[in-house]
Amino acid sequence: MTRPSLAVDLAGIRLKNPVLAASGTFGAGREASGFVDIARLGGLITKSMTLEPWKGKPTPRMCETPSGMLNAIGIQNRGVAHFISEDLPWLVRRKATVIASIAGNTVDEFAGVAARLAAAGGGIAGVEVNISCPNLEDRDNMFAHSEAATARVVSEVKRALPAVPLFAKLSPNVTSVGDIAAAAVAAGADGLSLINTVLGMAIDVNTRRPKLAGTVGGLSGPAIRPIAVRAVHEVHRAHPGVPIIGQGGISSAADALEMILAGATAVAVGTANFINPRSALEVAGGLSELMASHGAATVAELVGAVELVG
Amino acid sequence: MSASLVMGEVLSRKKQGEDYYSLTVVAPAVAESVAPGQFVNVRPVGRTAHILRRPFSVYRVHKQGGWASTFEIIFDIRGPGTEELAALDVHDKLDVMGPLGNGFRLPKKHSRCLLVGGGIGAAPLFFLAARLREAGHRIDVVLGARTSELLLNAMDARRLASICRITTEDGSAGDTGVVTDVLGPTIERCGSEVVYTCGPHAMLEAVAGVCGAAKLPVQVAVEELMACGFGVCMSCVIPLRVRRKKGGSGSGGVLYARSCTEGPVFDGSQVIWSDHIAAPDTIDLASELVPPPAAPPRAQHVPAGAGAEHSPPGN
Ligand SMILES: Cc1cc2nc3c(=O)[nH]c(=O)nc-3n(C[C@H](O)[C@H](O)[C@H](O)COP(=O)(O)OP(=O)(O)OC[C@H]3O[C@@H](n4cnc5c(N)ncnc54)[C@H](O)[C@@H]3O)c2cc1C
Ligand SMILES: Cc1cc2nc3c(=O)[nH]c(=O)nc-3n(C[C@H](O)[C@H](O)[C@H](O)COP(=O)(O)O)c2cc1C
Ligand code: FES
């Protein structure tokens, strides 16, 4: 049998392999580029950027938990202008496939970032909309927790930046991720990213204080993989035509294949990058071997190929 | 970027006193390039429950002509990560990322350097002392700990230093008290021109305070919680007072700098110690970090008033 092909079509983006680096775990590529040739990654989803620089939350911002970690970073970033002037030209020179992640506290802020990216005139293959942000206009409820707010952000970003595929990044902290997915797709999302971190909390029993200065934070790493697989499976069943970037706890080729079988067209590696910045490449390499053992010639034929019993 | 990702091999593991363990690791790529104050982020192979690496200052290096050079780390047991490291055996593999961080800045011309270390935090100062000595600088040391058992390598400290002051809180060795009790007089007696310090946060703050009053430059090596260690996660930040870059548009103010990348060594006069937990509300991220000045800067005016912070619970 010939070597299986890792190339995938993700909502119109040609990826050389289906393994991306997840937002917030790879910066804009510079720091990790000492360890890995970022041109060889399936793609790089940048740290979420906002209209103005965000300072982030006080420390401690992270704590390790069994098979995972909690973080409350607060999207510290230097803003979209810095991304466009400093990071994007560098990424283009390095021939990285870039999906720009954007965030905001109001619909206008999201749309503003999208408009700046549109005006920058190219360099990005797609945009991921991080709607796990508090909505100032709705008592700080997360956009991702409301169908209406999700739809508004998605449609405004799409209007400001129609040229590239839009992925709405959904939160697992909702009653029905399928309903939010439906709202995002109806509002114009070309694809979905599943999942963002799972809300959690840890307390230091000696000091009786939360381990994070932000009190609660987002859980990531292997601990959340089953939650992600379930969410991807559910959304893929409901919207089989909508491409999904599956993420949450992936650190091996088998983990990636699991996510693909659940319905992901591509996957993103997050927390595993902290331990090994070559994780995404190594996962892609291993996936090729796994596909061969499954007799699969393309990734596409494995997407959603879980065999349900009964 | 100079950091490598290598599989090291444990050459030896020693217990030092009652509480400290040291590991000497064969990893030429790291040992040959690491500078004092830089750190390694390590992980025994095949772990599953504790997924993250653990950061440690390099305590000593032994160059063996390139092919077998080693670095040494020294630590006390705090939790599962250090417990696993203490249980490693000779020939065991250790996954090493490093060298990471900026490291101490060595003086350009001959200087009288005072090294101030507390407990296990003194570890990087021994590597620093070795390099300072090679470069012909004068070294004085203040070494402190809760009790004599926890003094890190007092023998080497005495050997390396022109003047070595020891303090213990229980009086079991040297003066009874903490390092800052003897710091002022020691600075005067030694005619110190620059201070290097590493240890618990409260000690660093106190040392920086004494040096600030004495108008002495002080380089502090901080320890913050780190998820990645190479600059992508933004976990490890520390608030710094920064000045505007020449020609920059920012107003200066407070910046959350990454202690794994812009640090772990900072100009002690730039660190905002008291705001460590509470978020300073005057942040101007657009202003670039100004490198630590050679002389202590005059007090910076931090502009007041900025909007409330709104950021998500996660990420
Ligand atoms: C730049 C740097 C240099 C360091 N150098 C040394 C050294 O030379 N010798 C030494 O004994 N220790 C050093 N530390 C602290 C050392 O990293 C921690 O003691 C160790 O990570 C504890 O892990 P654990 O699993 O045993 O403890 P746990 O408390 O169970 O660890 C839980 C989590 O907290 C983190 N953590 C716990 N304590 C610290 C701490 N003080 N600083 C940073 N992260 C912490 C761990 O990395 C882990 O993610 C250094 C830390 C940093 C950031
Ligand atoms: C430290 C940290 C920072 C993150 N920052 C962002 C971010 O800025 N934007 C975003 O959409 N997701 C962010 N995430 C979420 C990840 O992109 C990813 O969706 C999540 O961590 C699940 O994947 P994992 O288990 O492989 O890490 C962050 C995660 C971590 C651990
Ligand atoms: S530890 Fe990740 S940025 Fe410093």
XYZ file of C-alpha atoms and ligand atoms in Angstrom:
713
model
C 0.000 0.000 0.000
C 1.229 3.523 -0.725
C 1.891 5.834 2.159
C -1.346 7.345 3.440
C -1.832 11.018 2.707
C -2.055 13.343 5.694
C -3.346 16.265 3.627
C -6.803 17.514 4.514
C -9.213 20.124 3.281
C -10.391 22.099 6.303
C -13.290 24.319 5.219
C -11.338 25.140 2.091
C -7.907 25.450 3.758
C -5.428 22.938 2.332
C -3.478 21.573 5.296
C -0.374 19.447 4.701
C -1.358 17.480 7.774
C -4.316 17.676 10.139
C -2.397 18.541 13.300
C -2.353 22.182 14.379
C -0.957 23.952 17.421
C -3.790 25.223 19.649
C -4.323 28.870 20.522
C -2.467 30.148 23.549
C -0.043 27.242 23.657
C 2.321 28.234 20.871
C 2.383 32.040 21.004
C 2.810 33.283 17.470
C 5.413 30.654 16.737
C 8.599 32.535 17.495
C 9.474 30.947 20.834
C 8.797 27.418 19.633
C 10.614 27.889 16.355
C 13.893 27.060 18.076
C 12.567 23.544 18.590
C 10.479 22.936 15.505
C 10.183 24.120 11.917
C 6.776 25.759 12.057
C 6.332 25.445 8.290
C 5.977 21.689 8.812
C 3.045 22.017 11.203
C -0.416 21.416 9.832
C -1.012 24.941 11.045
C -0.623 27.336 13.904
C -3.565 28.876 15.703
C -2.153 32.028 17.249
C -2.631 33.214 20.821
C -5.951 35.060 20.897
C -5.497 38.725 20.018
C -7.668 41.640 21.022
C -8.274 45.137 19.666
C -6.114 46.758 22.344
C -3.373 45.026 24.363
C -4.712 43.051 27.321
C -2.627 42.819 30.455
C -4.043 39.531 31.675
C -4.788 38.399 35.190
C -2.693 38.533 38.348
C -0.592 35.550 39.383
C -0.687 32.689 40.202
C -2.120 31.977 36.762
C -1.693 28.251 36.573
C -1.633 25.127 38.656
C -1.075 21.524 37.780
C -3.886 19.044 38.407
C -4.086 15.292 37.876
C -3.339 14.709 34.182
C -3.914 18.329 33.385
C -3.594 21.923 34.419
C -5.763 24.883 35.278
C -5.016 28.289 33.833
C -6.377 31.772 34.272
C -4.102 33.844 32.062
C -6.661 36.447 31.020
C -5.543 36.480 27.368
C -2.462 38.616 27.974
C -1.544 39.768 24.479
C -0.134 42.783 22.706
C -3.119 43.481 20.525
C -3.918 43.070 16.851
C -1.704 45.966 15.705
C 1.357 44.306 17.180
C 0.345 41.008 15.585
C 0.030 42.598 12.171
C 3.250 44.590 12.326
C 5.510 42.095 14.117
C 4.164 38.558 14.108
C 2.363 38.176 10.817
C 5.263 39.182 8.519
C 7.506 36.794 10.420
C 4.973 33.951 10.136
C 4.609 34.591 6.420
C 8.385 34.525 5.941
C 8.493 31.231 7.829
C 5.774 29.850 5.541
C 3.500 28.922 8.429
C -0.156 28.122 7.858
C -1.762 30.634 10.193
C -5.182 30.623 11.756
C -5.577 33.879 13.652
C -7.453 33.596 16.936
C -9.382 36.661 17.972
C -11.083 37.653 21.219
C -12.952 40.578 22.689
C -15.319 41.776 25.367
C -17.896 43.245 23.018
C -19.192 42.344 19.575
C -17.588 45.531 18.267
C -14.200 44.548 19.633
C -14.360 41.203 17.828
C -15.444 42.924 14.636
C -12.704 45.521 15.061
C -9.976 42.885 15.246
C -11.455 41.134 12.216
C -11.521 44.401 10.264
C -7.853 45.066 11.056
C -6.927 41.581 9.906
C -8.923 42.088 6.717
C -7.135 45.398 6.110
C -3.751 43.727 6.662
C -4.387 42.058 3.331
C -3.535 38.398 3.547
C -1.129 36.132 5.361
C -3.762 34.262 7.305
C -5.506 31.117 6.138
C -8.381 31.303 8.580
C -9.744 32.905 11.704
C -10.749 31.238 14.953
C -13.185 33.171 17.097
C -12.533 32.638 20.802
C -15.948 33.290 22.250
C -14.986 32.021 25.695
C -14.760 35.653 26.753
C -16.967 37.605 29.142
C -19.521 39.743 27.305
C -19.492 43.229 28.809
C -22.858 43.953 27.309
C -24.391 40.933 29.012
C -23.257 41.064 32.646
C -19.968 39.349 31.774
C -21.676 36.136 30.697
C -19.494 34.326 28.223
C -20.447 34.772 24.583
C -20.005 31.048 24.124
C -22.711 30.369 26.720
C -25.428 32.102 24.740
C -26.747 31.185 21.314
C -27.685 34.789 20.589
C -24.319 36.252 21.603
C -22.470 33.521 19.715
C -24.478 34.250 16.585
C -23.901 37.995 16.826
C -20.137 37.673 17.188
C -19.889 35.144 14.375
C -21.962 37.154 11.918
C -20.130 40.434 12.644
C -16.701 38.831 12.342
C -17.775 37.133 9.125
C -19.010 40.444 7.760
C -15.724 42.190 8.618
C -13.506 39.385 7.389
C -15.343 37.411 4.692
C -12.246 36.301 2.792
C -11.106 33.419 5.019
C -12.901 30.500 6.674
C -14.215 31.277 10.149
C -14.079 28.758 12.988
C -16.154 29.401 16.082
C -14.400 28.014 19.137
C -16.994 26.616 21.457
C -16.941 26.155 25.195
C -17.839 22.787 26.742
C -19.315 24.578 29.751
C -22.855 24.629 28.359
C -25.918 22.457 28.597
C -26.075 21.769 24.891
C -22.994 22.357 22.807
C -25.053 21.199 19.819
C -27.422 24.177 20.162
C -24.531 26.674 20.320
C -22.939 24.947 17.322
C -26.180 25.300 15.386
C -26.332 29.019 16.207
C -22.730 29.530 15.088
C -23.243 27.679 11.821
C -26.478 29.511 11.066
C -24.661 32.811 11.662
C -22.041 31.952 9.077
C -19.317 29.893 10.752
C -17.508 27.756 8.174
C -16.244 25.397 10.826
C -16.080 24.807 14.570
C -13.307 24.392 17.092
C -14.112 22.037 19.931
C -13.340 22.373 22.790
C -11.964 25.273 24.745
C -10.932 24.590 28.331
C -13.314 23.197 30.937
C -14.096 25.468 33.890
C -12.493 24.267 37.088
C -11.109 25.313 40.437
C -8.479 24.153 42.904
C -8.015 25.147 46.538
C -4.849 25.059 48.622
C -6.070 23.249 51.730
C -3.307 24.700 53.897
C -3.991 28.346 53.127
C -7.681 27.764 52.195
C -7.069 30.010 49.215
C -7.834 29.260 45.579
C -4.689 28.123 43.794
C -5.393 30.607 41.004
C -5.532 34.345 41.596
C -8.496 34.336 39.225
C -10.220 31.816 41.560
C -11.552 29.711 38.682
C -9.734 28.734 35.534
C -9.746 26.564 32.470
C -8.798 22.908 32.724
C -6.744 21.471 29.869
C -4.611 18.434 29.138
C -5.313 14.683 29.027
C -7.878 15.050 31.828
C -10.373 16.702 29.468
C -9.942 14.499 26.397
C -13.064 12.379 26.959
C -15.101 15.552 27.334
C -13.729 16.833 24.044
C -14.299 13.553 22.228
C -17.904 13.499 23.380
C -18.484 17.109 22.311
C -16.951 16.524 18.876
C -18.979 13.355 18.409
C -22.217 15.074 19.367
C -21.675 18.100 17.140
C -20.459 16.029 14.188
C -23.581 13.833 14.377
C -25.795 16.909 14.385
C -23.857 18.793 11.672
C -22.002 16.199 9.601
C -21.102 18.715 6.900
C -19.399 21.181 9.231
C -15.628 20.713 9.574
C -14.387 20.519 13.157
C -10.971 21.254 14.660
C -10.967 18.800 17.571
C -8.926 19.753 20.582
C -8.631 18.913 24.237
C -5.970 16.692 25.752
C -4.350 15.441 22.575
C -0.748 14.374 23.033
C -0.347 11.260 20.879
C -1.275 10.007 17.438
C -3.832 7.664 18.993
C -5.432 10.631 20.754
C -5.615 12.460 17.429
C -7.129 9.464 15.672
C -9.712 9.148 18.445
C -10.749 12.763 17.842
C -10.912 12.206 14.076
C -13.031 9.087 14.506
C -15.359 11.157 16.689
C -15.790 13.591 13.806
C -12.873 16.032 13.687
C -11.426 16.941 10.278
C -8.306 18.356 11.929
C -7.013 18.436 15.488
C -5.097 20.903 17.609
C -2.494 20.070 20.230
C -2.454 22.442 23.202
C -1.048 21.702 26.634
C 1.210 18.956 25.235
C 3.246 21.708 23.530
C 4.365 22.906 26.949
C 5.979 19.568 27.639
C 7.222 19.023 24.113
C 6.996 21.814 21.537
C 7.451 19.159 18.841
C 4.259 17.390 19.911
C 2.149 18.441 16.932
C 4.754 17.224 14.444
C 5.261 13.979 16.314
C 1.509 13.406 16.472
C 1.282 13.951 12.709
C 4.128 11.505 12.099
C 2.508 8.872 14.266
C -0.862 9.441 12.662
C 0.533 8.489 9.288
C 1.613 5.141 10.706
C -1.707 4.590 12.468
C -3.606 5.333 9.262
C -1.560 2.734 7.460
C -2.452 0.151 10.082
C -6.120 1.062 9.624
C -5.745 0.693 5.887
C -6.792 4.289 5.384
C -5.369 6.230 2.440
C -6.758 9.589 3.502
C -7.722 11.279 6.746
C -11.115 12.132 5.301
C -12.212 8.516 5.244
C -11.660 8.283 9.017
C -13.565 11.436 9.963
C -16.538 10.437 12.081
C -15.818 6.761 11.369
C -16.496 5.627 14.919
C -18.520 2.423 14.761
C -21.398 2.761 17.172
C -22.851 -0.404 18.587
C -26.622 -0.802 18.882
C 17.008 30.475 20.276
C 19.685 28.507 21.997
C 17.656 26.098 24.110
C 17.823 22.419 23.262
C 15.468 19.559 23.854
C 17.647 16.607 24.757
C 17.566 13.258 26.506
C 20.049 13.507 29.341
C 21.398 10.681 31.444
C 21.817 10.738 35.194
C 25.504 10.376 35.994
C 25.108 10.613 39.731
C 22.583 11.347 42.391
C 23.646 12.538 45.806
C 21.928 13.361 49.018
C 23.313 16.517 50.551
C 22.585 16.873 54.216
C 19.167 15.810 55.452
C 17.038 17.550 52.871
C 18.788 18.256 49.599
C 19.273 16.026 46.603
C 21.503 16.728 43.654
C 21.452 15.197 40.194
C 24.367 15.388 37.811
C 23.123 14.952 34.273
C 25.070 14.225 31.108
C 23.703 16.659 28.539
C 26.529 18.332 26.629
C 24.298 20.591 24.538
C 22.926 22.138 27.720
C 26.047 22.046 29.881
C 28.236 23.660 27.239
C 25.912 26.592 26.616
C 24.214 27.349 29.932
C 25.034 30.604 31.728
C 24.609 31.340 35.454
C 21.013 32.160 36.384
C 19.577 30.200 33.472
C 17.495 27.147 34.241
C 16.523 23.777 32.851
C 12.990 22.388 32.626
C 13.110 18.659 33.219
C 10.916 15.618 33.264
C 11.603 11.961 33.958
C 10.486 9.869 30.987
C 7.147 8.114 30.926
C 5.244 10.060 33.530
C 1.496 10.336 33.236
C -0.140 11.851 36.313
C 2.104 14.916 36.613
C 2.395 16.054 33.094
C 4.391 19.255 33.301
C 8.137 19.673 33.430
C 9.821 21.022 36.565
C 12.160 24.033 36.402
C 15.513 24.076 38.230
C 18.393 26.479 38.278
C 21.694 25.080 37.162
C 23.798 24.644 40.308
C 27.103 23.680 38.703
C 28.499 22.560 35.378
C 31.373 20.272 34.621
C 32.738 20.646 31.136
C 34.340 17.455 29.901
C 35.569 18.509 26.521
C 32.144 18.578 24.942
C 31.085 14.956 24.616
C 30.294 14.198 28.235
C 29.735 17.576 29.833
C 27.314 17.608 32.721
C 25.170 20.038 34.595
C 24.034 19.628 38.157
C 20.783 20.639 39.822
C 20.055 20.627 43.534
C 16.622 20.595 45.108
C 14.533 19.743 48.108
C 11.430 17.618 47.991
C 8.282 19.724 47.716
C 5.825 17.430 45.973
C 5.458 14.638 43.444
C 7.786 16.148 40.841
C 10.780 16.550 43.101
C 10.002 13.198 44.729
C 10.295 11.442 41.374
C 13.512 13.263 40.593
C 14.988 12.290 43.946
C 14.160 8.666 43.147
C 16.054 8.624 39.849
C 19.005 6.273 39.571
C 22.318 6.444 37.806
C 21.812 5.829 34.053
C 18.144 6.817 34.208
C 17.059 9.131 31.407
C 15.970 12.671 32.030
C 14.153 14.707 29.406
C 15.796 18.146 29.493
C 14.796 21.428 27.910
C 17.376 24.142 28.311
C 19.164 26.333 28.913
C 16.190 28.663 29.426
C 15.819 32.238 30.604
C 18.152 35.195 30.538
C 20.669 34.532 33.310
C 22.634 37.002 35.419
C 24.481 39.837 33.758
C 28.151 39.725 34.650
C 29.994 42.977 35.307
C 32.086 44.263 32.427
C 34.932 45.631 34.513
C 36.422 44.245 37.693
C 33.798 44.494 40.451
C 33.155 43.599 44.025
C 30.129 41.294 43.816
C 27.948 40.343 46.753
C 25.953 37.130 46.428
C 22.965 36.755 48.759
C 21.256 33.365 48.950
C 18.499 31.896 51.088
C 17.965 28.165 51.585
C 17.854 26.057 48.430
C 17.376 29.304 46.505
C 21.113 29.865 46.702
C 21.628 27.150 44.052
C 22.300 29.349 40.995
C 24.685 31.556 42.969
C 27.290 28.785 43.086
C 27.422 28.576 39.297
C 27.506 32.363 39.205
C 30.327 32.482 41.748
C 32.389 30.061 39.684
C 32.024 32.208 36.564
C 32.628 35.468 38.437
C 35.802 34.021 39.864
C 37.018 32.844 36.478
C 36.535 36.420 35.296
C 38.586 37.725 38.217
C 35.878 39.509 40.188
C 35.846 39.752 43.949
C 33.092 37.702 45.558
C 31.502 38.092 48.948
C 28.640 35.960 50.162
C 25.746 36.151 52.576
C 24.169 32.744 52.966
C 21.120 32.132 55.106
C 18.660 29.406 56.018
C 16.191 28.479 58.717
C 18.673 26.130 60.347
C 22.263 25.005 59.727
C 21.101 21.764 58.060
C 19.437 23.831 55.324
C 22.424 26.018 54.525
C 23.339 25.181 50.958
C 26.971 24.161 50.620
C 28.387 26.563 53.215
C 31.801 24.987 52.659
C 32.014 26.091 49.019
C 30.551 29.455 49.919
C 33.359 30.044 52.393
C 35.945 28.837 49.892
C 34.690 31.074 47.070
C 34.103 34.220 49.083
C 36.501 36.822 50.374
C 34.017 37.480 53.153
C 31.259 34.982 53.922
C 28.483 35.781 56.393
C 26.179 32.986 57.507
C 22.786 33.490 59.140
C 20.312 30.970 60.544
C 16.971 31.769 62.053
C 17.543 29.386 64.950
C 21.141 30.421 65.532
C 22.485 26.909 64.827
C 25.195 28.436 62.611
C 26.541 31.942 62.095
C 24.454 34.897 63.199
C 20.932 34.372 64.494
C 18.459 35.996 62.113
C 17.925 36.424 58.399
C 20.236 37.561 55.591
C 18.878 41.082 55.494
C 19.854 41.581 59.157
C 23.510 41.509 58.149
C 23.190 42.760 54.578
C 23.670 46.491 55.139
C 26.856 46.169 57.220
C 28.237 43.528 54.843
C 27.702 45.782 51.824
C 29.623 48.520 53.626
C 32.415 46.304 54.819
C 32.927 44.714 51.407
C 32.425 47.889 49.430
C 30.013 45.911 47.237
C 29.256 47.328 43.805
C 26.608 44.879 42.644
C 24.343 42.411 44.444
C 23.057 39.108 43.069
C 20.316 37.301 44.927
C 18.077 34.266 44.727
C 15.764 32.768 47.308
C 12.222 33.043 48.636
C 10.105 35.910 47.346
C 10.005 37.729 50.704
C 13.784 37.571 50.954
C 14.235 38.949 47.431
C 11.926 41.812 48.243
C 13.827 42.617 51.437
C 17.220 42.394 49.694
C 15.990 44.629 46.874
C 14.802 47.103 49.504
C 18.184 47.258 51.243
C 19.988 47.621 47.900
C 17.567 50.298 46.766
C 18.286 52.314 49.907
C 22.023 51.841 49.355
C 21.658 52.768 45.656
C 23.249 49.499 44.657
C 22.247 47.613 41.505
C 20.627 44.319 42.434
C 19.835 41.377 40.193
C 17.144 39.091 41.569
C 16.381 35.599 40.269
C 12.696 34.846 40.811
C 10.798 31.550 40.928
C 7.330 31.663 39.437
C 4.921 28.878 38.534
C 5.685 27.803 35.001
C 3.691 25.671 32.611
C 5.982 25.851 29.574
C 9.234 27.540 30.558
C 9.926 28.790 27.028
C 7.626 31.747 26.683
C 4.332 30.626 25.156
C 1.865 30.137 28.025
C 2.101 33.450 29.933
C 1.815 31.675 33.319
C 5.038 32.883 34.841
C 4.677 36.646 34.618
C 5.909 39.132 37.159
C 4.879 42.802 37.263
C 7.690 45.174 36.355
C 7.820 48.921 36.344
C 9.095 49.807 32.899
C 10.200 53.005 31.269
C 9.258 54.114 27.824
C 11.571 52.971 25.089
C 13.307 55.838 23.338
C 11.023 56.923 20.541
C 8.348 54.428 21.635
C 4.716 55.368 21.769
C 3.907 53.767 25.103
C 3.775 55.847 28.254
C 5.699 53.387 30.360
C 3.995 51.840 33.329
C 3.607 48.289 34.476
C 4.297 45.244 32.375
C 3.739 41.598 33.087
C 7.062 40.180 31.947
C 7.600 36.445 31.482
C 9.991 35.200 34.127
C 10.950 32.239 31.912
C 11.994 34.424 28.988
C 12.605 38.044 30.036
C 13.684 36.569 33.425
C 14.186 34.749 35.723
C 16.759 37.430 36.514
C 15.316 40.909 36.855
C 16.548 44.268 37.989
C 15.345 44.235 41.592
C 14.410 47.909 41.405
C 11.954 47.216 38.566
C 10.028 44.412 40.251
C 6.743 45.391 41.860
C 6.870 43.223 44.935
C 3.810 44.300 46.860
C 1.550 44.073 43.827
C 2.620 40.537 43.237
C -0.804 39.157 43.952
C -3.117 42.089 43.286
C -3.166 43.136 39.654
C -1.598 46.508 39.132
C -4.164 48.486 37.213
C -1.822 50.668 35.209
C -0.567 48.527 32.427
C 0.794 49.665 29.158
C 1.663 46.600 27.212
C 2.578 48.664 24.205
C 5.643 49.979 25.969
C 8.509 47.638 25.413
C 10.501 46.214 28.244
C 13.564 48.331 28.870
C 16.590 46.197 29.757
C 17.683 46.481 33.376
C 19.923 49.526 33.763
C 23.464 49.143 35.063
C 22.770 51.596 37.865
C 19.524 51.597 39.846
C 16.997 53.839 38.109
C 15.371 56.677 39.945
C 11.859 56.007 41.163
C 9.558 55.802 38.184
C 6.321 57.646 38.052
C 3.529 55.242 37.304
C 0.576 56.986 35.712
C -2.612 56.425 37.618
C -6.017 55.479 36.338
C -6.951 52.832 33.815
C -10.106 50.932 33.052
C -11.196 47.936 35.049
C -9.965 44.607 33.848
C -12.223 42.314 31.949
C -10.908 38.956 31.038
C -12.305 35.469 30.963
C -11.971 32.997 33.760
C -9.861 30.756 31.565
C -6.921 31.116 29.218
C 13.488 29.331 37.382
C 13.282 28.389 38.544
C 14.384 27.821 39.153
C 14.227 26.940 40.227
N 15.330 26.392 40.792
C 15.208 25.540 41.821
C 16.353 24.923 42.405
O 17.498 25.155 41.996
N 16.171 24.075 43.438
C 14.923 23.777 43.912
O 14.804 22.989 44.864
N 13.818 24.334 43.377
C 13.925 25.198 42.340
N 12.792 25.750 41.784
C 11.501 25.362 42.312
C 11.106 24.004 41.731
O 10.752 24.158 40.367
C 9.903 23.433 42.500
O 10.323 23.121 43.799
C 9.351 22.170 41.868
O 8.782 22.469 40.628
C 8.329 21.522 42.767
O 7.701 20.464 42.078
P 6.924 19.354 42.915
O 6.126 18.536 42.002
O 7.884 18.607 43.769
O 6.045 20.222 43.923
P 4.510 20.676 43.810
O 4.369 21.782 44.772
O 3.595 19.513 43.943
O 4.409 21.245 42.336
C 3.181 21.576 41.807
C 3.383 22.594 40.694
O 3.882 23.804 41.223
C 5.126 24.148 40.654
N 5.979 24.688 41.723
C 5.982 24.300 43.014
N 6.848 25.048 43.720
C 7.403 25.923 42.867
C 8.356 26.971 43.010
N 8.929 27.282 44.159
N 8.676 27.663 41.905
C 8.138 27.380 40.725
N 7.225 26.416 40.543
C 6.860 25.698 41.591
C 5.642 22.868 40.047
O 6.507 23.088 38.957
C 4.370 22.193 39.614
O 3.913 22.695 38.395
C 12.929 26.629 40.703
C 11.819 27.203 40.080
C 11.979 28.078 39.020
C 10.785 28.685 38.364
C -2.163 28.360 29.110
C -3.268 28.260 28.095
C -3.630 29.386 27.371
C -4.656 29.325 26.432
N -4.989 30.446 25.735
C -5.989 30.400 24.817
C -6.347 31.540 24.049
O -5.743 32.609 24.149
N -7.377 31.425 23.163
C -8.061 30.255 22.984
O -8.965 30.198 22.157
N -7.732 29.155 23.692
C -6.722 29.196 24.591
N -6.394 28.060 25.305
C -7.149 26.811 25.082
C -6.418 25.878 24.131
O -6.305 26.465 22.840
C -7.148 24.537 23.978
O -8.398 24.754 23.351
C -7.406 23.845 25.295
O -6.318 24.002 26.158
C -7.675 22.354 25.129
O -6.620 21.678 24.513
P -5.425 20.935 25.308
O -6.051 20.065 26.335
O -4.668 20.180 24.264
O -4.607 22.019 25.930
C -5.343 28.104 26.226
C -4.965 26.972 26.952
C -3.934 27.024 27.876
C -3.565 25.787 28.628
S 6.273 29.501 31.744
Fe 5.137 29.687 29.943
S 5.504 31.729 29.372
Fe 6.818 31.451 31.058
